[in-house]
Amino acid sequence: MVTRIGDTNTPFQAWLRPDGRKGIRNVICVVYLVECAHHVARQIVSKCDDSEVHLIGFPGCYPNDYAYKMMEALCTHPNVGGAVLVSLGCEGFNREALKHHIEGSGRPVETYVIQNEGGTLETIRKGVEAVRRIQTIANQTPRGDMSVSELVIGTICGGSDGTSGITANPAVGRAFDTLGAAGAACIFEETGELVGCEKIMASRAITPELGAELEASVLKAEKYYTIMGYGSFAPGNAEGGLTTQEEKSMGAYSKSGSAPICGIIKPGDVPPSGGLYLLDVVPDGEPRFGFPNISDNAEIVEMIASGAHLTLFTTGRGSVVGSAISPVIKVCANPETYRKLSGDMDIDAGRIMEGRATLDEVGAEITDRVLRVAAGEQTLSEQMGHQEFILTYKTFDPVGPACLPLRGKQAF
Amino acid sequence: MNTGPFILLHPDDNVLVCRQHAFRGQSITLDGDIVVLPDEITVGHKIARRDLKAGEKIIKYGAPIGSMKTDAARGAHIHMHNMQSDYIKSHTREVTGHGH
């Protein structure tokens, strides 16, 4: 049993990007720009057979500002060393602008248009060669010290049950308190899963104006989900003992720990300082494109677009997902689930349920694991090749000035 | 640290959470009294700490998490059959695929 407190003062080795940011992985992204190019892109990744070559993409043919902004943020994420773009040719995605943006970040990038390359097999052949070229360049990226204060860490819960809010979520909250105090930017999210907690949460804001914005973000989510007809509540939540949205919310909320809340960001916005931030994932305006996030990985991708180097994923029923680009550490809340799925769970927080560990001990174990994964240790989902990715249509307005009281006050 | 199969998360709570599978007819200690469980309870599920009336708020983590739809006796399973959200209604897998 690991209960050693992770040393948050010791730097670890990271990839130093030309844009000044630092990454804990050196991933090459193969990017399909419409579903019609998905198979070709997937074949390129499969043939490369390299754990550091990941498939990401956007399925839609119609352009969308949010999806474009997300793709820019993802392809220039600090964990990414370069990209190969795969286009069918006639889709709406602005492949030229994306390529230009990636080049501007100092990363190698090549584009292949299936309609111009001679079809499926030729594009796959050229794409595999392109990945090798880009990886050779990315492997020359200099290494150097990175401190905890330069980390961005996300947290999400998936497959929650009646144990999540007692064990894994508050244990992550303890780790967030430690890592945030050491200067890391910590992101919690899913305002739809904070319905019922808005007043308690608002009282933790660093300014009253931010508190009002926090409450407004949850009211927006409640309105949105009410129009959708379902709360952010899955049948498995009920099977695991959760009865209502607000019960699930109270459990989910505990992932945020006890630190003051420094601001609200939207997908693709990087936190302007260390400390605790809420990611508002619910679209603005009238609902247009369906549910805010159709499954957990959509939220993980949004936190990665906001700079998350890694994600803490708490689960009671037992999710097995990982992610493209940034490692996912899974924290299992339910001791019975852990016994069934131990090969998928990095941390056994269910010990708390059975009196075999305290919240502080598991919180320290999570902090320690974050530091080790940041230093290069693979998570279980990474070892097994989990690289889930999903990006869909959304619409957002930029955050207002009250949402980021620290913007401009601290250099990022 | 609690030693029984149920945990009280906050002193104001009127429900307890199951941390170890408990069986129908099993005797448990609730605030010093012996109570016989009328239902089987699995990990993560809730039971009534005392008799609860329809309309009463359910308190867990010291915060309201919904209201009772019907009365429930001390020790009873508290879930979707007898309580509901004060915000958005919860759904089960049966909302689609009717008749299957």
PDB file of N, CA, C and O in Angstrom, chain A residues 123-178:
ATOM      1  N   THR A 123      -3.007   7.018 -49.730  1.00  0.00           N
ATOM      2  CA  THR A 123      -2.983   7.971 -48.613  1.00  0.00           C
ATOM      3  C   THR A 123      -2.466   7.289 -47.349  1.00  0.00           C
ATOM      4  O   THR A 123      -1.704   7.892 -46.577  1.00  0.00           O
ATOM      5  N   ILE A 124      -2.865   6.040 -47.138  1.00  0.00           N
ATOM      6  CA  ILE A 124      -2.366   5.311 -45.966  1.00  0.00           C
ATOM      7  C   ILE A 124      -0.840   5.173 -46.057  1.00  0.00           C
ATOM      8  O   ILE A 124      -0.111   5.453 -45.097  1.00  0.00           O
ATOM      9  N   ARG A 125      -0.368   4.778 -47.247  1.00  0.00           N
ATOM     10  CA  ARG A 125       1.083   4.588 -47.424  1.00  0.00           C
ATOM     11  C   ARG A 125       1.833   5.895 -47.141  1.00  0.00           C
ATOM     12  O   ARG A 125       2.806   5.920 -46.381  1.00  0.00           O
ATOM     13  N   LYS A 126       1.354   6.980 -47.749  1.00  0.00           N
ATOM     14  CA  LYS A 126       2.030   8.270 -47.563  1.00  0.00           C
ATOM     15  C   LYS A 126       1.896   8.763 -46.115  1.00  0.00           C
ATOM     16  O   LYS A 126       2.823   9.375 -45.573  1.00  0.00           O
ATOM     17  N   GLY A 127       0.742   8.500 -45.522  1.00  0.00           N
ATOM     18  CA  GLY A 127       0.504   8.941 -44.138  1.00  0.00           C
ATOM     19  C   GLY A 127       1.441   8.259 -43.157  1.00  0.00           C
ATOM     20  O   GLY A 127       1.970   8.891 -42.232  1.00  0.00           O
ATOM     21  N   VAL A 128       1.670   6.959 -43.357  1.00  0.00           N
ATOM     22  CA  VAL A 128       2.583   6.222 -42.472  1.00  0.00           C
ATOM     23  C   VAL A 128       3.991   6.800 -42.596  1.00  0.00           C
ATOM     24  O   VAL A 128       4.682   7.031 -41.593  1.00  0.00           O
ATOM     25  N   GLU A 129       4.405   7.074 -43.828  1.00  0.00           N
ATOM     26  CA  GLU A 129       5.739   7.672 -44.027  1.00  0.00           C
ATOM     27  C   GLU A 129       5.813   9.059 -43.368  1.00  0.00           C
ATOM     28  O   GLU A 129       6.827   9.427 -42.776  1.00  0.00           O
ATOM     29  N   ALA A 130       4.707   9.804 -43.478  1.00  0.00           N
ATOM     30  CA  ALA A 130       4.671  11.159 -42.892  1.00  0.00           C
ATOM     31  C   ALA A 130       4.797  11.088 -41.367  1.00  0.00           C
ATOM     32  O   ALA A 130       5.522  11.885 -40.757  1.00  0.00           O
ATOM     33  N   VAL A 131       4.112  10.129 -40.754  1.00  0.00           N
ATOM     34  CA  VAL A 131       4.209   9.988 -39.291  1.00  0.00           C
ATOM     35  C   VAL A 131       5.663   9.732 -38.899  1.00  0.00           C
ATOM     36  O   VAL A 131       6.182  10.327 -37.953  1.00  0.00           O
ATOM     37  N   ARG A 132       6.348   8.871 -39.658  1.00  0.00           N
ATOM     38  CA  ARG A 132       7.754   8.548 -39.324  1.00  0.00           C
ATOM     39  C   ARG A 132       8.619   9.807 -39.414  1.00  0.00           C
ATOM     40  O   ARG A 132       9.455  10.060 -38.544  1.00  0.00           O
ATOM     41  N   ARG A 133       8.391  10.605 -40.495  1.00  0.00           N
ATOM     42  CA  ARG A 133       9.178  11.841 -40.651  1.00  0.00           C
ATOM     43  C   ARG A 133       8.917  12.802 -39.490  1.00  0.00           C
ATOM     44  O   ARG A 133       9.834  13.384 -38.916  1.00  0.00           O
ATOM     45  N   ILE A 134       7.637  12.950 -39.162  1.00  0.00           N
ATOM     46  CA  ILE A 134       7.260  13.913 -38.121  1.00  0.00           C
ATOM     47  C   ILE A 134       7.750  13.450 -36.753  1.00  0.00           C
ATOM     48  O   ILE A 134       8.219  14.246 -35.939  1.00  0.00           O
ATOM     49  N   GLN A 135       7.708  12.136 -36.544  1.00  0.00           N
ATOM     50  CA  GLN A 135       8.187  11.610 -35.266  1.00  0.00           C
ATOM     51  C   GLN A 135       9.699  11.835 -35.118  1.00  0.00           C
ATOM     52  O   GLN A 135      10.182  12.136 -34.028  1.00  0.00           O
ATOM     53  N   THR A 136      10.422  11.710 -36.219  1.00  0.00           N
ATOM     54  CA  THR A 136      11.873  11.945 -36.178  1.00  0.00           C
ATOM     55  C   THR A 136      12.159  13.386 -35.736  1.00  0.00           C
ATOM     56  O   THR A 136      13.036  13.626 -34.899  1.00  0.00           O
ATOM     57  N   ILE A 137      11.378  14.330 -36.275  1.00  0.00           N
ATOM     58  CA  ILE A 137      11.564  15.737 -35.880  1.00  0.00           C
ATOM     59  C   ILE A 137      11.140  15.931 -34.419  1.00  0.00           C
ATOM     60  O   ILE A 137      11.850  16.545 -33.624  1.00  0.00           O
ATOM     61  N   ALA A 138       9.980  15.365 -34.061  1.00  0.00           N
ATOM     62  CA  ALA A 138       9.460  15.545 -32.696  1.00  0.00           C
ATOM     63  C   ALA A 138      10.396  14.947 -31.658  1.00  0.00           C
ATOM     64  O   ALA A 138      10.497  15.450 -30.537  1.00  0.00           O
ATOM     65  N   ASN A 139      11.097  13.862 -32.038  1.00  0.00           N
ATOM     66  CA  ASN A 139      12.019  13.217 -31.095  1.00  0.00           C
ATOM     67  C   ASN A 139      13.229  14.083 -30.785  1.00  0.00           C
ATOM     68  O   ASN A 139      13.972  13.803 -29.848  1.00  0.00           O
ATOM     69  N   GLN A 140      13.444  15.127 -31.594  1.00  0.00           N
ATOM     70  CA  GLN A 140      14.561  16.042 -31.324  1.00  0.00           C
ATOM     71  C   GLN A 140      14.155  17.180 -30.382  1.00  0.00           C
ATOM     72  O   GLN A 140      14.957  18.051 -30.070  1.00  0.00           O
ATOM     73  N   THR A 141      12.898  17.183 -29.942  1.00  0.00           N
ATOM     74  CA  THR A 141      12.421  18.214 -29.014  1.00  0.00           C
ATOM     75  C   THR A 141      13.282  18.178 -27.752  1.00  0.00           C
ATOM     76  O   THR A 141      13.480  17.103 -27.175  1.00  0.00           O
ATOM     77  N   PRO A 142      13.805  19.322 -27.315  1.00  0.00           N
ATOM     78  CA  PRO A 142      14.655  19.304 -26.107  1.00  0.00           C
ATOM     79  C   PRO A 142      13.874  18.912 -24.857  1.00  0.00           C
ATOM     80  O   PRO A 142      12.667  19.170 -24.769  1.00  0.00           O
ATOM     81  N   ARG A 143      14.587  18.286 -23.921  1.00  0.00           N
ATOM     82  CA  ARG A 143      14.019  17.927 -22.624  1.00  0.00           C
ATOM     83  C   ARG A 143      14.543  18.891 -21.570  1.00  0.00           C
ATOM     84  O   ARG A 143      15.651  19.425 -21.701  1.00  0.00           O
ATOM     85  N   GLY A 144      13.745  19.089 -20.526  1.00  0.00           N
ATOM     86  CA  GLY A 144      14.191  19.966 -19.448  1.00  0.00           C
ATOM     87  C   GLY A 144      13.270  19.864 -18.256  1.00  0.00           C
ATOM     88  O   GLY A 144      12.273  19.129 -18.283  1.00  0.00           O
ATOM     89  N   ASP A 145      13.612  20.604 -17.201  1.00  0.00           N
ATOM     90  CA  ASP A 145      12.838  20.552 -15.956  1.00  0.00           C
ATOM     91  C   ASP A 145      11.433  21.120 -16.123  1.00  0.00           C
ATOM     92  O   ASP A 145      11.242  22.134 -16.784  1.00  0.00           O
ATOM     93  N   MET A 146      10.478  20.463 -15.488  1.00  0.00           N
ATOM     94  CA  MET A 146       9.111  20.992 -15.380  1.00  0.00           C
ATOM     95  C   MET A 146       8.720  20.853 -13.917  1.00  0.00           C
ATOM     96  O   MET A 146       9.003  19.834 -13.287  1.00  0.00           O
ATOM     97  N   SER A 147       8.083  21.879 -13.377  1.00  0.00           N
ATOM     98  CA  SER A 147       7.681  21.808 -11.972  1.00  0.00           C
ATOM     99  C   SER A 147       6.178  21.572 -11.878  1.00  0.00           C
ATOM    100  O   SER A 147       5.437  21.752 -12.853  1.00  0.00           O
ATOM    101  N   VAL A 148       5.736  21.148 -10.698  1.00  0.00           N
ATOM    102  CA  VAL A 148       4.309  20.894 -10.471  1.00  0.00           C
ATOM    103  C   VAL A 148       3.487  22.137 -10.810  1.00  0.00           C
ATOM    104  O   VAL A 148       2.368  22.040 -11.333  1.00  0.00           O
ATOM    105  N   SER A 149       4.065  23.323 -10.558  1.00  0.00           N
ATOM    106  CA  SER A 149       3.306  24.559 -10.795  1.00  0.00           C
ATOM    107  C   SER A 149       3.033  24.791 -12.282  1.00  0.00           C
ATOM    108  O   SER A 149       2.232  25.645 -12.633  1.00  0.00           O
ATOM    109  N   GLU A 150       3.690  24.010 -13.154  1.00  0.00           N
ATOM    110  CA  GLU A 150       3.448  24.150 -14.594  1.00  0.00           C
ATOM    111  C   GLU A 150       2.460  23.103 -15.113  1.00  0.00           C
ATOM    112  O   GLU A 150       2.153  23.069 -16.308  1.00  0.00           O
ATOM    113  N   LEU A 151       1.965  22.251 -14.216  1.00  0.00           N
ATOM    114  CA  LEU A 151       1.019  21.208 -14.632  1.00  0.00           C
ATOM    115  C   LEU A 151      -0.406  21.750 -14.676  1.00  0.00           C
ATOM    116  O   LEU A 151      -0.799  22.593 -13.873  1.00  0.00           O
ATOM    117  N   VAL A 152      -1.176  21.232 -15.638  1.00  0.00           N
ATOM    118  CA  VAL A 152      -2.630  21.443 -15.663  1.00  0.00           C
ATOM    119  C   VAL A 152      -3.257  20.057 -15.511  1.00  0.00           C
ATOM    120  O   VAL A 152      -2.914  19.133 -16.256  1.00  0.00           O
ATOM    121  N   ILE A 153      -4.141  19.916 -14.528  1.00  0.00           N
ATOM    122  CA  ILE A 153      -4.712  18.604 -14.198  1.00  0.00           C
ATOM    123  C   ILE A 153      -6.231  18.711 -14.219  1.00  0.00           C
ATOM    124  O   ILE A 153      -6.808  19.619 -13.608  1.00  0.00           O
ATOM    125  N   GLY A 154      -6.867  17.787 -14.919  1.00  0.00           N
ATOM    126  CA  GLY A 154      -8.327  17.770 -14.963  1.00  0.00           C
ATOM    127  C   GLY A 154      -8.881  16.662 -14.099  1.00  0.00           C
ATOM    128  O   GLY A 154      -8.177  15.704 -13.771  1.00  0.00           O
ATOM    129  N   THR A 155     -10.155  16.783 -13.704  1.00  0.00           N
ATOM    130  CA  THR A 155     -10.818  15.648 -13.057  1.00  0.00           C
ATOM    131  C   THR A 155     -12.229  15.501 -13.593  1.00  0.00           C
ATOM    132  O   THR A 155     -12.885  16.482 -13.959  1.00  0.00           O
ATOM    133  N   ILE A 156     -12.660  14.251 -13.663  1.00  0.00           N
ATOM    134  CA  ILE A 156     -13.983  13.915 -14.183  1.00  0.00           C
ATOM    135  C   ILE A 156     -14.463  12.697 -13.418  1.00  0.00           C
ATOM    136  O   ILE A 156     -13.640  11.918 -12.926  1.00  0.00           O
ATOM    137  N   CYS A 157     -15.793  12.532 -13.292  1.00  0.00           N
ATOM    138  CA  CYS A 157     -16.276  11.256 -12.777  1.00  0.00           C
ATOM    139  C   CYS A 157     -17.123  10.583 -13.851  1.00  0.00           C
ATOM    140  O   CYS A 157     -17.805  11.248 -14.627  1.00  0.00           O
ATOM    141  N   GLY A 158     -17.069   9.274 -13.902  1.00  0.00           N
ATOM    142  CA  GLY A 158     -17.852   8.529 -14.884  1.00  0.00           C
ATOM    143  C   GLY A 158     -18.297   7.218 -14.289  1.00  0.00           C
ATOM    144  O   GLY A 158     -17.560   6.587 -13.536  1.00  0.00           O
ATOM    145  N   GLY A 159     -19.528   6.809 -14.590  1.00  0.00           N
ATOM    146  CA  GLY A 159     -20.043   5.592 -13.982  1.00  0.00           C
ATOM    147  C   GLY A 159     -20.110   5.755 -12.471  1.00  0.00           C
ATOM    148  O   GLY A 159     -19.696   4.876 -11.720  1.00  0.00           O
ATOM    149  N   SER A 160     -20.643   6.902 -12.024  1.00  0.00           N
ATOM    150  CA  SER A 160     -20.704   7.165 -10.583  1.00  0.00           C
ATOM    151  C   SER A 160     -21.723   6.254  -9.905  1.00  0.00           C
ATOM    152  O   SER A 160     -22.712   5.847 -10.516  1.00  0.00           O
ATOM    153  N   ASP A 161     -21.485   5.943  -8.643  1.00  0.00           N
ATOM    154  CA  ASP A 161     -22.479   5.250  -7.832  1.00  0.00           C
ATOM    155  C   ASP A 161     -22.452   5.825  -6.427  1.00  0.00           C
ATOM    156  O   ASP A 161     -21.816   6.855  -6.180  1.00  0.00           O
ATOM    157  N   GLY A 162     -23.144   5.159  -5.517  1.00  0.00           N
ATOM    158  CA  GLY A 162     -23.273   5.686  -4.164  1.00  0.00           C
ATOM    159  C   GLY A 162     -21.968   5.713  -3.389  1.00  0.00           C
ATOM    160  O   GLY A 162     -21.898   6.308  -2.317  1.00  0.00           O
ATOM    161  N   THR A 163     -20.912   5.091  -3.920  1.00  0.00           N
ATOM    162  CA  THR A 163     -19.619   5.140  -3.231  1.00  0.00           C
ATOM    163  C   THR A 163     -18.758   6.309  -3.708  1.00  0.00           C
ATOM    164  O   THR A 163     -17.868   6.757  -2.985  1.00  0.00           O
ATOM    165  N   SER A 164     -19.017   6.803  -4.934  1.00  0.00           N
ATOM    166  CA  SER A 164     -18.129   7.807  -5.558  1.00  0.00           C
ATOM    167  C   SER A 164     -17.942   9.029  -4.674  1.00  0.00           C
ATOM    168  O   SER A 164     -16.827   9.530  -4.510  1.00  0.00           O
ATOM    169  N   GLY A 165     -19.052   9.513  -4.114  1.00  0.00           N
ATOM    170  CA  GLY A 165     -19.007  10.749  -3.335  1.00  0.00           C
ATOM    171  C   GLY A 165     -18.450  10.563  -1.941  1.00  0.00           C
ATOM    172  O   GLY A 165     -18.284  11.540  -1.196  1.00  0.00           O
ATOM    173  N   ILE A 166     -18.166   9.306  -1.570  1.00  0.00           N
ATOM    174  CA  ILE A 166     -17.664   9.032  -0.221  1.00  0.00           C
ATOM    175  C   ILE A 166     -16.174   8.732  -0.250  1.00  0.00           C
ATOM    176  O   ILE A 166     -15.449   9.034   0.693  1.00  0.00           O
ATOM    177  N   THR A 167     -15.714   8.153  -1.363  1.00  0.00           N
ATOM    178  CA  THR A 167     -14.316   7.688  -1.406  1.00  0.00           C
ATOM    179  C   THR A 167     -13.501   8.416  -2.482  1.00  0.00           C
ATOM    180  O   THR A 167     -12.743   9.321  -2.186  1.00  0.00           O
ATOM    181  N   ALA A 168     -13.686   8.016  -3.750  1.00  0.00           N
ATOM    182  CA  ALA A 168     -12.803   8.506  -4.820  1.00  0.00           C
ATOM    183  C   ALA A 168     -12.907  10.017  -5.012  1.00  0.00           C
ATOM    184  O   ALA A 168     -11.887  10.693  -5.176  1.00  0.00           O
ATOM    185  N   ASN A 169     -14.129  10.560  -5.013  1.00  0.00           N
ATOM    186  CA  ASN A 169     -14.258  11.992  -5.309  1.00  0.00           C
ATOM    187  C   ASN A 169     -13.634  12.875  -4.232  1.00  0.00           C
ATOM    188  O   ASN A 169     -12.834  13.752  -4.548  1.00  0.00           O
ATOM    189  N   PRO A 170     -13.960  12.673  -2.948  1.00  0.00           N
ATOM    190  CA  PRO A 170     -13.275  13.502  -1.946  1.00  0.00           C
ATOM    191  C   PRO A 170     -11.771  13.224  -1.870  1.00  0.00           C
ATOM    192  O   PRO A 170     -10.999  14.130  -1.522  1.00  0.00           O
ATOM    193  N   ALA A 171     -11.333  12.006  -2.230  1.00  0.00           N
ATOM    194  CA  ALA A 171      -9.883  11.723  -2.231  1.00  0.00           C
ATOM    195  C   ALA A 171      -9.199  12.535  -3.332  1.00  0.00           C
ATOM    196  O   ALA A 171      -8.109  13.092  -3.119  1.00  0.00           O
ATOM    197  N   VAL A 172      -9.838  12.623  -4.504  1.00  0.00           N
ATOM    198  CA  VAL A 172      -9.309  13.489  -5.564  1.00  0.00           C
ATOM    199  C   VAL A 172      -9.318  14.940  -5.082  1.00  0.00           C
ATOM    200  O   VAL A 172      -8.376  15.704  -5.344  1.00  0.00           O
ATOM    201  N   GLY A 173     -10.354  15.317  -4.335  1.00  0.00           N
ATOM    202  CA  GLY A 173     -10.412  16.669  -3.779  1.00  0.00           C
ATOM    203  C   GLY A 173      -9.207  16.963  -2.895  1.00  0.00           C
ATOM    204  O   GLY A 173      -8.613  18.041  -2.955  1.00  0.00           O
ATOM    205  N   ARG A 174      -8.799  15.966  -2.097  1.00  0.00           N
ATOM    206  CA  ARG A 174      -7.604  16.122  -1.246  1.00  0.00           C
ATOM    207  C   ARG A 174      -6.361  16.333  -2.125  1.00  0.00           C
ATOM    208  O   ARG A 174      -5.515  17.183  -1.844  1.00  0.00           O
ATOM    209  N   ALA A 175      -6.244  15.514  -3.191  1.00  0.00           N
ATOM    210  CA  ALA A 175      -5.089  15.636  -4.089  1.00  0.00           C
ATOM    211  C   ALA A 175      -5.109  17.004  -4.780  1.00  0.00           C
ATOM    212  O   ALA A 175      -4.061  17.651  -4.928  1.00  0.00           O
ATOM    213  N   PHE A 176      -6.290  17.461  -5.192  1.00  0.00           N
ATOM    214  CA  PHE A 176      -6.406  18.782  -5.830  1.00  0.00           C
ATOM    215  C   PHE A 176      -5.956  19.881  -4.864  1.00  0.00           C
ATOM    216  O   PHE A 176      -5.290  20.837  -5.271  1.00  0.00           O
ATOM    217  N   ASP A 177      -6.329  19.748  -3.593  1.00  0.00           N
ATOM    218  CA  ASP A 177      -5.910  20.759  -2.605  1.00  0.00           C
ATOM    219  C   ASP A 177      -4.381  20.830  -2.531  1.00  0.00           C
ATOM    220  O   ASP A 177      -3.791  21.907  -2.511  1.00  0.00           O
ATOM    221  N   THR A 178      -3.742  19.642  -2.507  1.00  0.00           N
ATOM    222  CA  THR A 178      -2.275  19.589  -2.416  1.00  0.00           C
ATOM    223  C   THR A 178      -1.621  20.135  -3.682  1.00  0.00           C
ATOM    224  O   THR A 178      -0.700  20.956  -3.632  1.00  0.00           O
TER     225      THR A 178
END
